[in-house]
PDB file of C-alpha atoms in Angstrom:
ATOM      1  CA  PHE A   1     -29.725  99.741 -41.248  1.00  0.00           C
ATOM      2  CA  ALA A   2     -31.903 102.098 -43.301  1.00  0.00           C
ATOM      3  CA  GLN A   3     -31.038 100.180 -46.416  1.00  0.00           C
ATOM      4  CA  MET A   4     -32.065  96.953 -44.774  1.00  0.00           C
ATOM      5  CA  VAL A   5     -35.414  98.418 -43.733  1.00  0.00           C
ATOM      6  CA  SER A   6     -36.104  99.745 -47.217  1.00  0.00           C
ATOM      7  CA  MET A   7     -35.282  96.441 -48.921  1.00  0.00           C
ATOM      8  CA  ASN A   8     -38.166  94.802 -50.704  1.00  0.00           C
ATOM      9  CA  VAL A   9     -38.652  91.466 -49.012  1.00  0.00           C
ATOM     10  CA  GLU A  10     -41.176  89.151 -50.569  1.00  0.00           C
ATOM     11  CA  ALA A  11     -43.595  87.478 -48.206  1.00  0.00           C
ATOM     12  CA  PRO A  12     -43.404  83.703 -48.115  1.00  0.00           C
ATOM     13  CA  ALA A  13     -45.655  82.095 -50.659  1.00  0.00           C
ATOM     14  CA  THR A  14     -48.918  80.822 -49.163  1.00  0.00           C
ATOM     15  CA  PRO A  15     -49.736  77.229 -50.023  1.00  0.00           C
ATOM     16  CA  ARG A  16     -52.521  77.527 -52.554  1.00  0.00           C
ATOM     17  CA  GLY A  17     -53.656  73.951 -52.675  1.00  0.00           C
ATOM     18  CA  ASN A  18     -55.672  74.102 -49.455  1.00  0.00           C
ATOM     19  CA  LEU A  19     -57.332  77.394 -50.395  1.00  0.00           C
ATOM     20  CA  GLU A  20     -58.119  76.592 -53.999  1.00  0.00           C
ATOM     21  CA  ASP A  21     -59.428  73.062 -53.568  1.00  0.00           C
ATOM     22  CA  PRO A  22     -60.145  72.205 -49.914  1.00  0.00           C
ATOM     23  CA  LYS A  23     -62.618  69.487 -50.934  1.00  0.00           C
ATOM     24  CA  LYS A  24     -59.938  67.647 -52.870  1.00  0.00           C
ATOM     25  CA  ASN A  25     -57.590  67.634 -49.907  1.00  0.00           C
ATOM     26  CA  TRP A  26     -60.348  66.444 -47.595  1.00  0.00           C
ATOM     27  CA  LYS A  27     -61.161  63.614 -49.984  1.00  0.00           C
ATOM     28  CA  GLU A  28     -57.542  62.595 -50.094  1.00  0.00           C
ATOM     29  CA  ILE A  29     -57.330  62.562 -46.301  1.00  0.00           C
ATOM     30  CA  GLU A  30     -60.520  60.512 -46.056  1.00  0.00           C
ATOM     31  CA  LYS A  31     -59.270  58.097 -48.691  1.00  0.00           C
ATOM     32  CA  GLU A  32     -55.996  57.577 -46.832  1.00  0.00           C
ATOM     33  CA  ARG A  33     -57.935  56.965 -43.626  1.00  0.00           C
ATOM     34  CA  GLU A  34     -60.141  54.382 -45.299  1.00  0.00           C
ATOM     35  CA  GLN A  35     -57.154  52.658 -46.873  1.00  0.00           C
ATOM     36  CA  LYS A  36     -55.469  52.437 -43.482  1.00  0.00           C
ATOM     37  CA  MET A  37     -58.575  50.866 -41.927  1.00  0.00           C
ATOM     38  CA  PHE A  38     -58.830  48.502 -44.877  1.00  0.00           C
ATOM     39  CA  LYS A  39     -55.222  47.337 -44.499  1.00  0.00           C
ATOM     40  CA  GLU A  40     -55.706  46.781 -40.771  1.00  0.00           C
ATOM     41  CA  LEU A  41     -58.823  44.727 -41.430  1.00  0.00           C
ATOM     42  CA  LYS A  42     -57.059  42.685 -44.089  1.00  0.00           C
ATOM     43  CA  SER A  43     -54.298  41.990 -41.590  1.00  0.00           C
ATOM     44  CA  SER A  44     -56.894  40.776 -39.082  1.00  0.00           C
ATOM     45  CA  PHE A  45     -58.377  38.490 -41.732  1.00  0.00           C
ATOM     46  CA  ALA A  46     -54.937  37.006 -42.323  1.00  0.00           C
ATOM     47  CA  GLU A  47     -54.744  36.102 -38.630  1.00  0.00           C
ATOM     48  CA  LEU A  48     -58.231  34.577 -38.516  1.00  0.00           C
ATOM     49  CA  PHE A  49     -58.423  32.715 -41.816  1.00  0.00           C
ATOM     50  CA  ASP A  50     -56.068  30.368 -43.631  1.00  0.00           C
ATOM     51  CA  SER A  51     -56.910  32.002 -46.970  1.00  0.00           C
ATOM     52  CA  VAL A  52     -58.956  34.830 -48.441  1.00  0.00           C
ATOM     53  CA  TYR A  53     -61.267  32.170 -49.851  1.00  0.00           C
ATOM     54  CA  GLU A  54     -62.147  31.145 -46.309  1.00  0.00           C
ATOM     55  CA  ALA A  55     -62.788  34.776 -45.388  1.00  0.00           C
ATOM     56  CA  PHE A  56     -65.217  35.141 -48.276  1.00  0.00           C
ATOM     57  CA  VAL A  57     -67.025  31.908 -47.415  1.00  0.00           C
ATOM     58  CA  TYR A  58     -67.379  33.087 -43.824  1.00  0.00           C
ATOM     59  CA  PHE A  59     -69.158  36.305 -44.840  1.00  0.00           C
ATOM     60  CA  ASP A  60     -71.154  34.790 -47.699  1.00  0.00           C
ATOM     61  CA  HIS A  61     -73.876  33.464 -45.411  1.00  0.00           C
ATOM     62  CA  PHE A  62     -76.289  32.442 -48.158  1.00  0.00           C
ATOM     63  CA  GLY A  63     -73.787  31.053 -50.658  1.00  0.00           C
ATOM     64  CA  THR A  64     -74.753  33.547 -53.379  1.00  0.00           C
ATOM     65  CA  ASN A  65     -71.172  34.635 -54.175  1.00  0.00           C
ATOM     66  CA  MET A  66     -72.199  38.119 -53.066  1.00  0.00           C
ATOM     67  CA  ILE A  67     -71.589  39.831 -49.745  1.00  0.00           C
ATOM     68  CA  SER A  68     -74.013  42.601 -48.846  1.00  0.00           C
ATOM     69  CA  ARG A  69     -73.281  45.530 -46.559  1.00  0.00           C
ATOM     70  CA  THR A  70     -75.466  43.958 -43.876  1.00  0.00           C
ATOM     71  CA  GLN A  71     -73.661  40.614 -44.121  1.00  0.00           C
ATOM     72  CA  LEU A  72     -70.279  42.297 -43.850  1.00  0.00           C
ATOM     73  CA  MET A  73     -71.360  44.360 -40.853  1.00  0.00           C
ATOM     74  CA  ARG A  74     -72.826  41.377 -39.009  1.00  0.00           C
ATOM     75  CA  GLY A  75     -69.766  39.292 -39.728  1.00  0.00           C
ATOM     76  CA  LEU A  76     -67.391  41.987 -38.470  1.00  0.00           C
ATOM     77  CA  LYS A  77     -69.436  42.284 -35.276  1.00  0.00           C
ATOM     78  CA  THR A  78     -69.294  38.542 -34.737  1.00  0.00           C
ATOM     79  CA  LEU A  79     -65.534  38.567 -35.288  1.00  0.00           C
ATOM     80  CA  ASP A  80     -65.207  41.483 -32.858  1.00  0.00           C
ATOM     81  CA  LEU A  81     -63.463  43.587 -35.499  1.00  0.00           C
ATOM     82  CA  MET A  82     -65.570  46.730 -35.219  1.00  0.00           C
ATOM     83  CA  PRO A  83     -63.781  49.898 -34.011  1.00  0.00           C
ATOM     84  CA  LEU A  84     -64.918  51.601 -30.829  1.00  0.00           C
ATOM     85  CA  ASP A  85     -64.597  55.148 -32.124  1.00  0.00           C
ATOM     86  CA  MET A  86     -66.722  54.856 -35.267  1.00  0.00           C
ATOM     87  CA  PRO A  87     -70.363  53.880 -35.970  1.00  0.00           C
ATOM     88  CA  HIS A  88     -70.595  50.339 -37.314  1.00  0.00           C
ATOM     89  CA  ALA A  89     -72.559  51.328 -40.410  1.00  0.00           C
ATOM     90  CA  GLU A  90     -70.090  54.088 -41.276  1.00  0.00           C
ATOM     91  CA  TYR A  91     -67.126  51.772 -40.822  1.00  0.00           C
ATOM     92  CA  THR A  92     -68.723  49.100 -43.001  1.00  0.00           C
ATOM     93  CA  VAL A  93     -69.392  51.584 -45.805  1.00  0.00           C
ATOM     94  CA  ALA A  94     -65.793  52.826 -45.597  1.00  0.00           C
ATOM     95  CA  ILE A  95     -64.441  49.274 -45.861  1.00  0.00           C
ATOM     96  CA  MET A  96     -66.667  48.467 -48.819  1.00  0.00           C
ATOM     97  CA  ARG A  97     -65.637  51.685 -50.565  1.00  0.00           C
ATOM     98  CA  ALA A  98     -61.953  50.873 -50.047  1.00  0.00           C
ATOM     99  CA  ALA A  99     -62.459  47.297 -51.228  1.00  0.00           C
ATOM    100  CA  ASP A 100     -64.463  48.330 -54.282  1.00  0.00           C
ATOM    101  CA  LYS A 101     -62.138  51.144 -55.382  1.00  0.00           C
ATOM    102  CA  GLY A 102     -64.419  53.971 -54.306  1.00  0.00           C
ATOM    103  CA  VAL A 103     -67.665  52.490 -55.595  1.00  0.00           C
ATOM    104  CA  VAL A 104     -70.329  51.701 -53.014  1.00  0.00           C
ATOM    105  CA  ASP A 105     -73.135  49.700 -54.603  1.00  0.00           C
ATOM    106  CA  GLY A 106     -74.006  47.818 -51.435  1.00  0.00           C
ATOM    107  CA  VAL A 107     -72.427  44.494 -52.395  1.00  0.00           C
ATOM    108  CA  LEU A 108     -69.064  42.857 -52.996  1.00  0.00           C
ATOM    109  CA  ASP A 109     -68.997  39.978 -55.435  1.00  0.00           C
ATOM    110  CA  ALA A 110     -66.559  37.103 -55.095  1.00  0.00           C
ATOM    111  CA  ARG A 111     -63.949  38.485 -57.491  1.00  0.00           C
ATOM    112  CA  GLU A 112     -63.976  41.950 -55.887  1.00  0.00           C
ATOM    113  CA  PHE A 113     -63.571  40.488 -52.415  1.00  0.00           C
ATOM    114  CA  LEU A 114     -60.904  37.943 -53.318  1.00  0.00           C
ATOM    115  CA  THR A 115     -58.705  40.253 -55.379  1.00  0.00           C
ATOM    116  CA  ASN A 116     -58.831  43.195 -52.973  1.00  0.00           C
ATOM    117  CA  PHE A 117     -58.680  41.414 -49.618  1.00  0.00           C
ATOM    118  CA  ARG A 118     -56.076  38.859 -50.665  1.00  0.00           C
ATOM    119  CA  TRP A 119     -52.874  38.628 -48.647  1.00  0.00           C
ATOM    120  CA  HIS A 120     -51.483  35.746 -50.700  1.00  0.00           C
ATOM    121  CA  LYS A 121     -51.333  34.696 -54.340  1.00  0.00           C
ATOM    122  CA  LEU A 122     -54.558  33.534 -55.954  1.00  0.00           C
ATOM    123  CA  GLY A 123     -54.908  30.606 -58.304  1.00  0.00           C
ATOM    124  CA  LYS A 124     -55.813  30.947 -61.950  1.00  0.00           C
ATOM    125  CA  ASP A 125     -59.330  29.585 -61.512  1.00  0.00           C
ATOM    126  CA  LEU A 126     -60.941  31.565 -58.702  1.00  0.00           C
ATOM    127  CA  GLU A 127     -64.337  29.949 -59.109  1.00  0.00           C
ATOM    128  CA  GLU A 128     -62.997  26.415 -58.815  1.00  0.00           C
ATOM    129  CA  GLU A 129     -60.862  27.185 -55.783  1.00  0.00           C
ATOM    130  CA  LEU A 130     -63.732  29.004 -54.096  1.00  0.00           C
ATOM    131  CA  LEU A 131     -66.055  26.095 -54.794  1.00  0.00           C
ATOM    132  CA  ASN A 132     -63.624  23.701 -53.130  1.00  0.00           C
ATOM    133  CA  VAL A 133     -63.413  25.879 -50.017  1.00  0.00           C
ATOM    134  CA  LYS A 134     -67.199  26.212 -49.839  1.00  0.00           C
ATOM    135  CA  THR A 135     -67.472  22.491 -49.123  1.00  0.00           C
ATOM    136  CA  LYS A 136     -65.592  23.161 -45.869  1.00  0.00           C
ATOM    137  CA  ARG A 137     -67.817  25.997 -44.672  1.00  0.00           C
ATOM    138  CA  ARG A 138     -68.882  24.246 -41.464  1.00  0.00           C
ATOM    139  CA  GLN A 139     -65.280  23.589 -40.453  1.00  0.00           C
ATOM    140  CA  ILE A 140     -64.301  27.163 -41.324  1.00  0.00           C
ATOM    141  CA  MET A 141     -67.074  28.610 -39.169  1.00  0.00           C
ATOM    142  CA  ALA A 142     -66.169  26.400 -36.217  1.00  0.00           C
ATOM    143  CA  ARG A 143     -62.429  27.039 -36.492  1.00  0.00           C
ATOM    144  CA  THR A 144     -62.905  30.809 -36.819  1.00  0.00           C
ATOM    145  CA  GLU A 145     -65.252  30.924 -33.840  1.00  0.00           C
ATOM    146  CA  ALA A 146     -62.672  29.065 -31.764  1.00  0.00           C
ATOM    147  CA  LYS A 147     -59.968  31.555 -32.776  1.00  0.00           C
ATOM    148  CA  VAL A 148     -62.159  34.512 -31.850  1.00  0.00           C
ATOM    149  CA  GLN A 149     -62.943  33.003 -28.461  1.00  0.00           C
ATOM    150  CA  ALA A 150     -59.285  32.257 -27.864  1.00  0.00           C
ATOM    151  CA  ALA A 151     -58.288  35.815 -28.741  1.00  0.00           C
ATOM    152  CA  SER A 152     -61.009  37.434 -26.656  1.00  0.00           C
ATOM    153  CA  GLY A 153     -60.218  35.349 -23.583  1.00  0.00           C
ATOM    154  CA  LEU A 154     -56.476  34.961 -24.116  1.00  0.00           C
ATOM    155  CA  VAL A 155     -56.876  31.234 -23.613  1.00  0.00           C
ATOM    156  CA  GLY A 156     -54.030  29.707 -21.638  1.00  0.00           C
ATOM    157  CA  ARG A 157     -53.230  32.995 -19.930  1.00  0.00           C
ATOM    158  CA  SER A 158     -54.517  34.764 -16.850  1.00  0.00           C
ATOM    159  CA  GLU A 159     -58.296  35.066 -16.571  1.00  0.00           C
ATOM    160  CA  LYS A 160     -57.859  38.561 -15.156  1.00  0.00           C
ATOM    161  CA  PHE A 161     -57.661  39.827 -18.741  1.00  0.00           C
ATOM    162  CA  ALA A 162     -61.274  38.828 -19.406  1.00  0.00           C
ATOM    163  CA  GLU A 163     -62.428  42.103 -17.863  1.00  0.00           C
ATOM    164  CA  ALA A 164     -61.037  45.394 -16.618  1.00  0.00           C
ATOM    165  CA  PRO A 165     -59.504  45.438 -13.111  1.00  0.00           C
ATOM    166  CA  ARG A 166     -61.993  46.497 -10.468  1.00  0.00           C
ATOM    167  CA  ASN A 167     -59.560  48.009  -7.982  1.00  0.00           C
ATOM    168  CA  PHE A 168     -56.022  49.297  -7.767  1.00  0.00           C
ATOM    169  CA  GLU A 169     -54.588  46.015  -6.458  1.00  0.00           C
ATOM    170  CA  GLN A 170     -55.952  44.081  -9.460  1.00  0.00           C
ATOM    171  CA  LEU A 171     -54.710  46.777 -11.815  1.00  0.00           C
ATOM    172  CA  ALA A 172     -51.243  46.628 -10.272  1.00  0.00           C
ATOM    173  CA  GLN A 173     -51.130  42.850 -10.822  1.00  0.00           C
ATOM    174  CA  VAL A 174     -52.191  43.259 -14.444  1.00  0.00           C
ATOM    175  CA  LEU A 175     -49.605  45.971 -15.070  1.00  0.00           C
ATOM    176  CA  ALA A 176     -46.840  43.886 -13.520  1.00  0.00           C
ATOM    177  CA  GLU A 177     -47.662  40.911 -15.729  1.00  0.00           C
ATOM    178  CA  LEU A 178     -47.920  43.071 -18.838  1.00  0.00           C
ATOM    179  CA  HIS A 179     -44.636  44.792 -18.038  1.00  0.00           C
ATOM    180  CA  ASN A 180     -42.816  41.455 -17.850  1.00  0.00           C
ATOM    181  CA  ASP A 181     -44.382  39.891 -20.942  1.00  0.00           C
ATOM    182  CA  GLU A 182     -44.121  41.871 -24.172  1.00  0.00           C
ATOM    183  CA  ASP A 183     -46.074  39.309 -26.199  1.00  0.00           C
ATOM    184  CA  LEU A 184     -48.933  39.359 -23.722  1.00  0.00           C
ATOM    185  CA  PHE A 185     -48.968  43.167 -23.731  1.00  0.00           C
ATOM    186  CA  LEU A 186     -49.300  43.226 -27.516  1.00  0.00           C
ATOM    187  CA  LYS A 187     -52.247  40.844 -27.344  1.00  0.00           C
ATOM    188  CA  PHE A 188     -53.787  42.892 -24.563  1.00  0.00           C
ATOM    189  CA  SER A 189     -53.362  46.088 -26.593  1.00  0.00           C
ATOM    190  CA  ARG A 190     -55.154  44.586 -29.578  1.00  0.00           C
ATOM    191  CA  LEU A 191     -58.075  43.609 -27.407  1.00  0.00           C
ATOM    192  CA  THR A 192     -58.396  47.014 -25.770  1.00  0.00           C
ATOM    193  CA  ARG A 193     -58.859  48.603 -29.177  1.00  0.00           C
ATOM    194  CA  ARG A 194     -61.964  46.456 -29.588  1.00  0.00           C
ATOM    195  CA  ARG A 195     -63.385  45.971 -26.091  1.00  0.00           C
ATOM    196  CA  PRO A 196     -64.710  48.861 -23.954  1.00  0.00           C
ATOM    197  CA  LYS A 197     -64.263  46.906 -20.717  1.00  0.00           C
ATOM    198  CA  LEU A 198     -60.518  46.688 -21.267  1.00  0.00           C
ATOM    199  CA  ALA A 199     -59.976  50.275 -22.406  1.00  0.00           C
ATOM    200  CA  LEU A 200     -59.752  51.553 -18.831  1.00  0.00           C
ATOM    201  CA  ALA A 201     -56.943  49.188 -17.972  1.00  0.00           C
ATOM    202  CA  GLU A 202     -54.880  50.157 -21.008  1.00  0.00           C
ATOM    203  CA  GLN A 203     -55.315  53.866 -20.316  1.00  0.00           C
ATOM    204  CA  SER A 204     -54.383  53.325 -16.678  1.00  0.00           C
ATOM    205  CA  SER A 205     -51.279  51.364 -17.654  1.00  0.00           C
ATOM    206  CA  LYS A 206     -50.002  54.267 -19.702  1.00  0.00           C
ATOM    207  CA  ALA A 207     -50.567  56.658 -16.803  1.00  0.00           C
ATOM    208  CA  LEU A 208     -49.126  54.568 -13.976  1.00  0.00           C
ATOM    209  CA  LEU A 209     -46.113  52.830 -15.473  1.00  0.00           C
ATOM    210  CA  PRO A 210     -42.852  54.798 -15.702  1.00  0.00           C
ATOM    211  CA  PRO A 211     -41.986  56.366 -19.085  1.00  0.00           C
ATOM    212  CA  GLY A 212     -40.500  53.859 -21.485  1.00  0.00           C
ATOM    213  CA  ALA A 213     -41.488  50.889 -19.342  1.00  0.00           C
ATOM    214  CA  LEU A 214     -43.621  49.439 -22.110  1.00  0.00           C
TER     215      LEU A 214
END
């Protein structure tokens, strides 16, 4: 026993990365966070638009082949794609930084937007393809607006999802329908991440339904 006590035992090595360069680690964490938000937004674009060209045309309000920070922010608000837990201006800057490889100059030109937001293969002549899509701007705006309205109201489904339940009986009805329809629950979950009125219902569903029910 005495020999064991007298043995020289080295203390476990302390990770030195966090102590030596905490700023670097913080930057890496922030970058990963921005990349995650960027990927989620790109996924939302893929649901709303038929191509990345259409997405660019939607945000390029003045047809200048440049999207400013203000244009992007206004467009995201209109599309109901702003997060609830982050200031709109901060989120917009983070998206632009992720799209422009860390550079925030206040604008995204056509090539930057198309190559970074793309979720499909691009043609060889970006300018020509973009020009062709620009001629359909009015149709794109109308079709996108219809999709946003359909998503926000869950067209064809119960109108009770247009707002949060006002009493326990309404909440119970909502939970029962969500419990029996996985597809509807997924749609409902996406909306609650964007709409404050629906957040209460989602939180309540997690608290009231039995574990593993959803």
